[in-house]
XYZ file of N, CA and C in Angstrom:
600
model
N 27.450 18.276 1.667
C 26.005 18.051 1.716
C 25.516 17.533 0.363
N 24.738 16.431 0.411
C 24.257 15.826 -0.831
C 22.902 16.390 -1.263
N 21.987 16.542 -0.286
C 20.634 17.027 -0.581
C 20.180 17.980 0.519
N 19.358 18.939 0.116
C 18.752 19.869 1.069
C 17.310 20.099 0.644
N 16.401 19.954 1.612
C 14.974 20.055 1.308
C 14.249 20.784 2.420
N 13.218 21.543 2.054
C 12.368 22.204 3.040
C 10.978 21.578 2.988
N 10.396 21.372 4.163
C 9.091 20.732 4.231
C 8.283 21.338 5.374
N 6.985 21.440 5.160
C 6.069 21.859 6.221
C 4.843 20.969 6.149
N 4.568 20.264 7.236
C 3.444 19.343 7.253
C 2.128 20.107 7.159
N 1.303 19.711 6.217
C -0.005 20.340 6.033
C -1.067 19.252 5.892
N -2.313 19.650 6.055
C -3.415 18.709 5.890
C -3.455 18.185 4.458
N -3.187 19.058 3.491
C -3.181 18.646 2.088
C -2.161 17.562 1.804
N -1.005 17.654 2.462
C 0.030 16.629 2.281
C -0.468 15.270 2.752
N -1.058 15.238 3.942
C -1.541 13.968 4.483
C -2.741 13.431 3.709
N -3.588 14.321 3.169
C -4.710 13.876 2.327
C -4.171 13.142 1.101
N -3.135 13.703 0.477
C -2.532 13.061 -0.698
C -1.923 11.711 -0.338
N -1.202 11.671 0.776
C -0.511 10.439 1.180
C -1.514 9.347 1.543
N -2.474 9.660 2.401
C -3.459 8.650 2.803
C -4.358 8.257 1.630
N -4.694 9.231 0.793
C -5.517 8.929 -0.383
C -4.843 7.939 -1.309
N -3.513 8.056 -1.435
C -2.745 7.135 -2.282
C -2.615 5.771 -1.622
N -2.337 5.772 -0.317
C -2.081 4.516 0.391
C -3.328 3.628 0.482
N -4.485 4.242 0.650
C -5.708 3.434 0.812
C -6.568 3.459 -0.454
N -5.936 3.739 -1.580
C -6.674 3.857 -2.839
C -7.450 2.584 -3.168
N -6.802 1.432 -3.048
C -7.451 0.163 -3.375
C -8.548 -0.159 -2.368
N -8.267 0.127 -1.099
C -9.272 -0.136 -0.051
C -10.497 0.742 -0.271
N -10.249 2.015 -0.609
C -11.376 2.934 -0.859
C -12.204 2.481 -2.056
N -11.557 1.950 -3.078
C -12.279 1.471 -4.261
C -13.221 0.335 -3.885
N -12.711 -0.599 -3.092
C -13.532 -1.730 -2.644
C -14.687 -1.232 -1.782
N -14.384 -0.310 -0.855
C -15.429 0.228 0.023
C -16.488 0.999 -0.756
N -16.028 1.743 -1.781
C -16.995 2.486 -2.608
C -17.936 1.547 -3.339
N -17.398 0.446 -3.850
C -18.233 -0.545 -4.549
C -19.259 -1.142 -3.582
N -18.775 -1.519 -2.374
C -19.661 -2.130 -1.379
C -20.748 -1.150 -0.946
N -20.344 0.097 -0.619
C -21.336 1.079 -0.166
C -22.280 1.479 -1.293
N -21.770 1.497 -2.535
C -22.620 1.789 -3.690
C -23.696 0.732 -3.862
N -23.298 -0.528 -3.718
C -24.253 -1.634 -3.806
C -25.274 -1.536 -2.673
N -24.783 -1.154 -1.478
C -25.677 -1.040 -0.316
C -26.720 0.046 -0.529
N -26.313 1.175 -1.105
C -27.251 2.281 -1.372
C -28.303 1.853 -2.386
N -27.859 1.220 -3.470
C -28.787 0.753 -4.517
C -29.760 -0.271 -3.938
N -29.216 -1.193 -3.117
C -30.064 -2.223 -2.514
C -31.104 -1.601 -1.575
N -30.671 -0.594 -0.790
C -31.594 0.066 0.145
C -32.714 0.769 -0.608
N -32.377 1.416 -1.719
C -33.403 2.093 -2.537
C -34.360 1.073 -3.154
N -33.786 -0.038 -3.665
C -34.601 -1.079 -4.290
C -35.582 -1.688 -3.291
N -35.073 -1.988 -2.071
C -35.959 -2.560 -1.037
C -37.036 -1.564 -0.612
N -36.656 -0.278 -0.592
C -37.629 0.746 -0.215
C -38.754 0.809 -1.248
N -38.370 0.796 -2.522
C -39.376 0.857 -3.599
C -40.249 -0.399 -3.602
N -39.575 -1.567 -3.455
C -40.315 -2.840 -3.447
C -41.269 -2.903 -2.253
N -40.769 -2.485 -1.076
C -41.601 -2.512 0.130
C -42.780 -1.567 0.024
N -42.539 -0.391 -0.549
C -43.614 0.596 -0.697
C -44.677 0.084 -1.651
N -44.225 -0.594 -2.720
C -45.181 -1.143 -3.697
C -46.002 -2.274 -3.090
N -45.350 -3.087 -2.263
C -46.032 -4.244 -1.670
C -46.976 -3.825 -0.539
N -46.494 -2.863 0.274
C -47.283 -2.478 1.450
C -48.169 -1.261 1.191
N -47.799 -0.472 0.214
C -48.548 0.751 -0.066
C -48.021 1.949 0.707
N -46.999 1.747 1.510
C -46.395 2.859 2.262
C -44.932 2.511 2.564
N -44.144 3.537 2.912
C -42.725 3.344 3.237
C -42.562 3.304 4.750
N -41.874 2.287 5.240
C -41.644 2.146 6.681
C -40.429 2.980 7.111
N -40.429 3.469 8.364
C -39.285 4.251 8.868
C -37.953 3.494 8.770
N -38.022 2.178 8.944
C -36.806 1.364 8.858
C -36.139 1.447 7.498
N -36.948 1.641 6.440
C -36.398 1.765 5.090
C -35.554 3.029 4.971
N -36.060 4.121 5.555
C -35.293 5.375 5.548
C -33.998 5.224 6.353
N -34.107 4.475 7.464
C -32.926 4.267 8.319
C -31.844 3.508 7.555
N -32.238 2.428 6.879
C -31.267 1.632 6.113
C -30.622 2.454 4.994
N -31.438 3.257 4.311
C -30.912 4.101 3.248
C -29.960 5.156 3.816
N -30.350 5.733 4.952
C -29.507 6.754 5.584
C -28.161 6.210 6.004
N -28.146 5.008 6.589
C -26.888 4.375 7.009
C -25.995 4.100 5.800
N -26.592 3.616 4.715
C -25.835 3.312 3.500
C -25.203 4.574 2.912
N -25.974 5.665 2.878
C -25.452 6.933 2.356
C -24.351 7.479 3.265
N -24.552 7.352 4.571
C -23.546 7.816 5.537
C -22.223 7.061 5.358
N -22.289 5.754 5.156
C -21.089 4.947 4.942
C -20.389 5.333 3.645
N -21.192 5.648 2.611
C -20.618 6.066 1.329
C -19.883 7.402 1.476
N -20.478 8.333 2.230
C -19.844 9.632 2.463
C -18.571 9.478 3.293
N -18.630 8.599 4.301
C -17.463 8.347 5.155
C -16.304 7.804 4.328
N -16.619 6.910 3.415
C -15.603 6.346 2.520
C -14.993 7.436 1.650
N -15.817 8.358 1.161
C -15.343 9.437 0.282
C -14.401 10.381 1.017
N -14.748 10.698 2.265
C -13.972 11.690 3.029
C -12.970 11.052 3.993
N -12.728 9.750 3.864
C -11.829 9.047 4.781
C -10.411 9.640 4.823
N -9.779 9.934 3.667
C -8.432 10.536 3.721
C -8.407 11.872 4.455
N -9.483 12.684 4.287
C -9.570 13.966 4.992
C -9.661 13.762 6.503
N -10.436 12.777 6.928
C -10.571 12.501 8.358
C -9.254 12.006 8.944
N -8.571 11.133 8.201
C -7.281 10.613 8.657
C -6.238 11.728 8.708
N -6.276 12.632 7.707
C -5.330 13.754 7.662
C -5.553 14.693 8.838
N -6.819 14.956 9.166
C -7.140 15.836 10.297
C -6.623 15.244 11.601
N -6.796 13.926 11.756
C -6.315 13.244 12.954
C -4.792 13.319 13.048
N -4.110 13.126 11.911
C -2.648 13.169 11.896
C -2.126 14.570 12.216
N -2.803 15.598 11.734
C -2.393 16.973 12.021
C -2.494 17.270 13.519
N -3.523 16.724 14.170
C -3.666 16.912 15.620
C -2.506 16.248 16.357
N -2.115 15.054 15.895
C -0.983 14.352 16.509
C 0.310 15.140 16.328
N 0.503 15.675 15.115
C 1.711 16.461 14.827
C 1.765 17.719 15.696
N 0.603 18.317 15.912
C 0.549 19.530 16.737
C 0.932 19.213 18.174
N 0.440 18.084 18.698
C 0.764 17.682 20.060
C 2.256 17.397 20.217
N 2.872 16.825 19.174
C 4.289 16.463 19.246
C 5.220 17.607 18.838
N 4.635 18.741 18.482
C 5.453 19.886 18.087
C 6.134 19.701 16.746
N 5.471 19.012 15.822
C 6.073 18.712 14.517
C 5.604 19.655 13.412
N 4.756 20.632 13.749
C 4.288 21.566 12.737
C 5.300 22.699 12.566
N 5.168 23.443 11.479
C 6.131 24.500 11.185
C 7.168 24.023 10.178
N 7.814 24.968 9.545
C 8.782 24.622 8.500
C 10.051 24.021 9.094
N 10.570 23.027 8.402
C 11.834 22.410 8.809
C 12.724 22.217 7.584
N 14.010 22.196 7.818
C 14.983 21.994 6.748
C 15.697 20.667 6.971
N 15.776 19.869 5.919
C 16.435 18.568 5.997
C 17.714 18.614 5.166
N 18.839 18.341 5.812
C 20.133 18.316 5.135
C 20.693 16.902 5.218
N 21.028 16.358 4.060
C 21.519 14.980 3.989
C 22.997 14.953 3.611
N 23.785 14.242 4.425
C 25.145 13.905 4.038
C 25.154 12.392 3.794
N 26.300 11.816 3.617
C 26.384 10.387 3.308
C 25.878 9.522 4.464
N 26.048 9.995 5.696
C 25.720 9.154 6.849
C 24.767 9.792 7.853
N 24.451 11.076 7.700
C 23.644 11.765 8.712
C 22.573 12.645 8.061
N 21.383 12.645 8.677
C 20.316 13.590 8.330
C 20.244 14.619 9.446
N 20.427 15.891 9.095
C 20.291 16.978 10.065
C 18.959 17.670 9.818
N 18.082 17.615 10.821
C 16.752 18.201 10.705
C 16.695 19.469 11.557
N 16.430 20.598 10.912
C 16.387 21.884 11.610
C 14.970 22.425 11.631
N 14.463 22.697 12.829
C 13.148 23.309 12.981
C 13.352 24.820 12.958
N 12.965 25.454 11.853
C 13.290 26.860 11.611
C 12.692 27.796 12.661
N 11.447 27.554 13.055
C 10.778 28.441 14.001
C 11.446 28.414 15.370
N 11.849 27.210 15.795
C 12.448 27.052 17.120
C 13.961 27.214 17.088
N 14.548 27.097 15.904
C 15.992 27.237 15.778
C 16.779 26.085 16.378
N 16.161 24.909 16.468
C 16.880 23.742 17.001
C 17.109 22.708 15.914
N 18.187 21.937 16.076
C 18.547 20.928 15.080
C 18.728 19.569 15.735
N 18.468 18.527 14.960
C 18.644 17.152 15.423
C 19.409 16.369 14.361
N 20.448 15.661 14.777
C 21.210 14.802 13.870
C 20.711 13.368 14.010
N 20.385 12.750 12.877
C 19.849 11.384 12.872
C 20.728 10.508 11.980
N 21.267 9.408 12.510
C 22.046 8.491 11.663
C 21.188 7.970 10.514
N 21.772 7.946 9.318
C 20.996 7.580 8.129
C 20.879 6.063 7.969
N 20.050 5.472 8.819
C 19.779 4.040 8.705
C 18.463 3.860 7.948
N 18.487 4.197 6.669
C 17.280 4.143 5.829
C 16.810 2.715 5.635
N 15.501 2.502 5.795
C 14.945 1.172 5.566
C 13.865 1.158 4.480
N 13.317 2.360 4.160
C 12.253 2.401 3.144
C 12.124 3.795 2.567
N 11.833 3.875 1.259
C 11.528 5.149 0.610
C 10.283 4.944 -0.252
N 9.318 5.847 -0.126
C 8.059 5.765 -0.877
C 7.821 7.089 -1.580
N 7.510 7.014 -2.871
C 7.315 8.227 -3.673
C 5.822 8.458 -3.929
N 5.357 9.667 -3.654
C 3.993 10.079 -3.943
C 4.022 11.137 -5.052
N 2.873 11.704 -5.386
C 2.834 12.690 -6.474
C 3.686 13.912 -6.170
N 3.556 14.454 -4.967
C 4.268 15.690 -4.608
C 5.211 15.552 -3.426
N 5.238 14.353 -2.824
C 6.042 14.173 -1.623
C 6.807 12.853 -1.672
N 7.817 12.756 -0.808
C 8.596 11.533 -0.645
C 8.603 11.198 0.835
N 8.370 9.928 1.161
C 8.455 9.502 2.554
C 9.641 8.568 2.722
N 10.456 8.849 3.740
C 11.563 7.955 4.071
C 11.346 7.418 5.477
N 11.777 6.184 5.707
C 11.664 5.565 7.023
C 13.053 5.338 7.579
N 13.286 5.906 8.761
C 14.579 5.773 9.438
C 14.314 5.287 10.852
N 14.831 4.108 11.165
C 14.653 3.575 12.519
C 13.205 3.429 12.935
N 12.340 3.074 12.004
C 10.928 2.858 12.314
C 10.089 4.125 12.316
N 10.701 5.299 12.074
C 9.956 6.557 12.036
C 9.974 7.145 10.630
N 8.867 7.781 10.275
C 8.741 8.348 8.927
C 9.023 9.847 8.923
N 9.688 10.294 7.854
C 9.935 11.712 7.615
C 9.588 11.991 6.160
N 9.073 13.182 5.884
C 8.627 13.507 4.534
C 9.482 14.612 3.917
N 9.554 14.587 2.591
C 10.232 15.624 1.821
C 9.266 16.159 0.776
N 9.385 17.442 0.462
C 8.562 18.086 -0.560
C 9.328 18.073 -1.879
N 8.768 17.408 -2.887
C 9.462 17.289 -4.177
C 9.782 18.631 -4.816
N 8.948 19.624 -4.556
C 9.107 20.923 -5.217
C 10.058 21.858 -4.477
N 10.562 21.409 -3.310
C 11.351 22.330 -2.488
C 12.761 21.816 -2.201
N 13.360 21.179 -3.195
C 14.766 20.778 -3.083
C 15.644 21.984 -3.404
N 16.514 22.350 -2.477
C 17.446 23.458 -2.694
C 18.805 22.948 -3.174
N 19.107 21.701 -2.806
C 20.292 21.004 -3.331
C 19.828 19.629 -3.796
N 20.135 19.272 -5.037
C 19.666 18.012 -5.602
C 18.230 18.130 -6.094
N 17.654 16.993 -6.492
C 16.258 16.965 -6.942
C 15.605 15.664 -6.504
N 14.306 15.577 -6.697
C 13.528 14.437 -6.195
C 13.975 13.115 -6.804
N 14.159 13.084 -8.130
C 14.529 11.836 -8.809
C 15.879 11.331 -8.318
N 16.847 12.248 -8.218
C 18.185 11.875 -7.761
C 18.148 11.398 -6.315
N 17.299 12.034 -5.495
C 17.199 11.644 -4.085
C 16.632 10.231 -3.952
N 15.572 9.922 -4.690
C 14.956 8.592 -4.609
C 15.957 7.512 -5.021
N 16.705 7.761 -6.099
C 17.714 6.804 -6.560
C 18.786 6.611 -5.491
N 19.254 7.719 -4.908
C 20.277 7.664 -3.861
C 19.758 6.909 -2.638
N 18.511 7.192 -2.229
C 17.922 6.543 -1.056
C 17.775 5.037 -1.275
N 17.358 4.631 -2.461
C 17.213 3.204 -2.764
C 18.564 2.501 -2.724
N 19.602 3.152 -3.243
C 20.957 2.592 -3.181
C 21.426 2.478 -1.735
N 21.077 3.485 -0.929
C 21.469 3.502 0.491
C 20.785 2.368 1.245
N 19.521 2.133 0.940
C 18.778 1.047 1.585
C 19.395 -0.302 1.239
N 19.730 -0.487 -0.036
C 20.367 -1.736 -0.473
C 21.718 -1.920 0.222
N 22.458 -0.829 0.354
C 23.768 -0.870 1.021
C 23.616 -1.239 2.494
N 22.636 -0.638 3.162
C 22.392 -0.944 4.578
C 21.960 -2.397 4.776
N 21.128 -2.889 3.854
C 20.670 -4.285 3.934
C 21.848 -5.244 3.760
N 22.748 -4.897 2.849
C 23.931 -5.734 2.607
C 24.833 -5.760 3.843
N 25.018 -4.588 4.458
C 25.844 -4.515 5.675
C 25.226 -5.332 6.804
N 23.907 -5.288 6.911
C 23.217 -6.043 7.955
C 23.379 -7.538 7.748
N 23.296 -7.974 6.482
C 23.498 -9.396 6.168
C 24.916 -9.838 6.511
N 25.895 -8.976 6.188
C 27.287 -9.294 6.503
C 27.499 -9.390 8.012
N 26.880 -8.470 8.763
C 27.003 -8.480 10.223
C 26.397 -9.746 10.818
N 25.232 -10.162 10.283
C 24.582 -11.379 10.770
C 25.420 -12.613 10.451
N 26.009 -12.635 9.246
C 26.862 -13.758 8.850
C 28.091 -13.840 9.750
N 28.685 -12.688 10.060
C 29.863 -12.642 10.941
C 29.505 -13.108 12.341
N 28.340 -12.682 12.831
C 27.884 -13.087 14.167
C 27.660 -14.584 14.234
N 27.102 -15.151 13.165
C 26.863 -16.595 13.119
C 28.171 -17.362 13.094
N 29.157 -16.829 12.345
C 30.477 -17.463 12.265
C 31.156 -17.468 13.625
N 31.018 -16.342 14.347
C 31.624 -16.231 15.683
C 30.980 -17.197 16.670
N 29.666 -17.444 16.513
C 28.968 -18.394 17.389
C 29.408 -19.825 17.103
N 29.669 -20.127 15.826
C 30.042 -21.483 15.420
C 31.490 -21.807 15.764
N 32.346 -20.773 15.839
C 33.774 -20.984 16.056
C 34.074 -21.764 17.335
N 33.517 -21.413 18.514
C 33.810 -22.177 19.741
C 33.409 -23.647 19.635
N 32.278 -23.890 18.961
C 31.816 -25.273 18.803
C 32.802 -26.080 17.978
N 33.355 -25.453 16.929
C 34.345 -26.126 16.086
C 35.626 -26.408 16.863
N 36.038 -25.435 17.691
C 37.251 -25.607 18.494
C 37.094 -26.747 19.497
N 35.891 -26.820 20.117
C 35.625 -27.911 21.066
C 35.668 -29.259 20.359
N 35.099 -29.281 19.150
C 35.100 -30.529 18.373
C 36.504 -30.964 18.017
N 37.349 -30.001 17.621
C 38.738 -30.315 17.266
C 39.514 -30.801 18.473
N 39.240 -30.162 19.649
C 39.943 -30.554 20.879
C 39.592 -31.994 21.268
N 38.279 -32.335 21.146
C 37.853 -33.701 21.480
C 38.467 -34.711 20.518
N 38.599 -34.326 19.257
C 39.198 -35.224 18.254
C 40.660 -35.482 18.590
N 41.389 -34.424 18.997
C 42.804 -34.567 19.363
C 42.961 -35.477 20.589
N 42.041 -35.326 21.569
C 42.101 -36.163 22.787
C 41.894 -37.630 22.446
N 40.943 -37.908 21.567
C 40.656 -39.296 21.187
C 41.821 -39.893 20.396
N 42.490 -39.065 19.583
C 43.654 -39.553 18.833
C 44.795 -39.921 19.766
N 44.982 -39.116 20.845
C 46.047 -39.375 21.810
C 45.795 -40.664 22.565
N 44.505 -40.891 22.873
C 44.166 -42.125 23.594
C 44.326 -43.342 22.698
């Protein structure tokens, strides 16, 4: 066994992950909603000065702008809550143990006492502040950096990146071999036709 890790999906984990992933988007949205709030206040003040009273529509515009700003602030929390509901439906909550060998990931659900062996066809590894996400066969699995029982986070990330490069190289070799096999019959046919023309 190369690495052993324990993980339990929590709302805090998903808040950290989504907060990191949409950091740039949230920054842009905060700027836009901030401008919208300032503009709504400015129009309200200007309208009140011009008309002598504040119209209900001014309050509505300001309220919508503030609501959008709050939504932007709490977006990772909302996304995390939604993800936790999905995990609950799929039975993915509760502590699990991940054991890594050179070619297989064994995932054990401690509460249920069941295990699943997954071929280690790693395609992506992403490092967050407290967690690591790996992608295997289009599905994501997470590791807790603080809960490595064998190995450590830094060594795991380096190993995973090497594994991804190795898998990519094998895939390229397989594609090259497949292309060579497709070209071989065409070459044989060409050689056969050349021999026939020489005989004639």
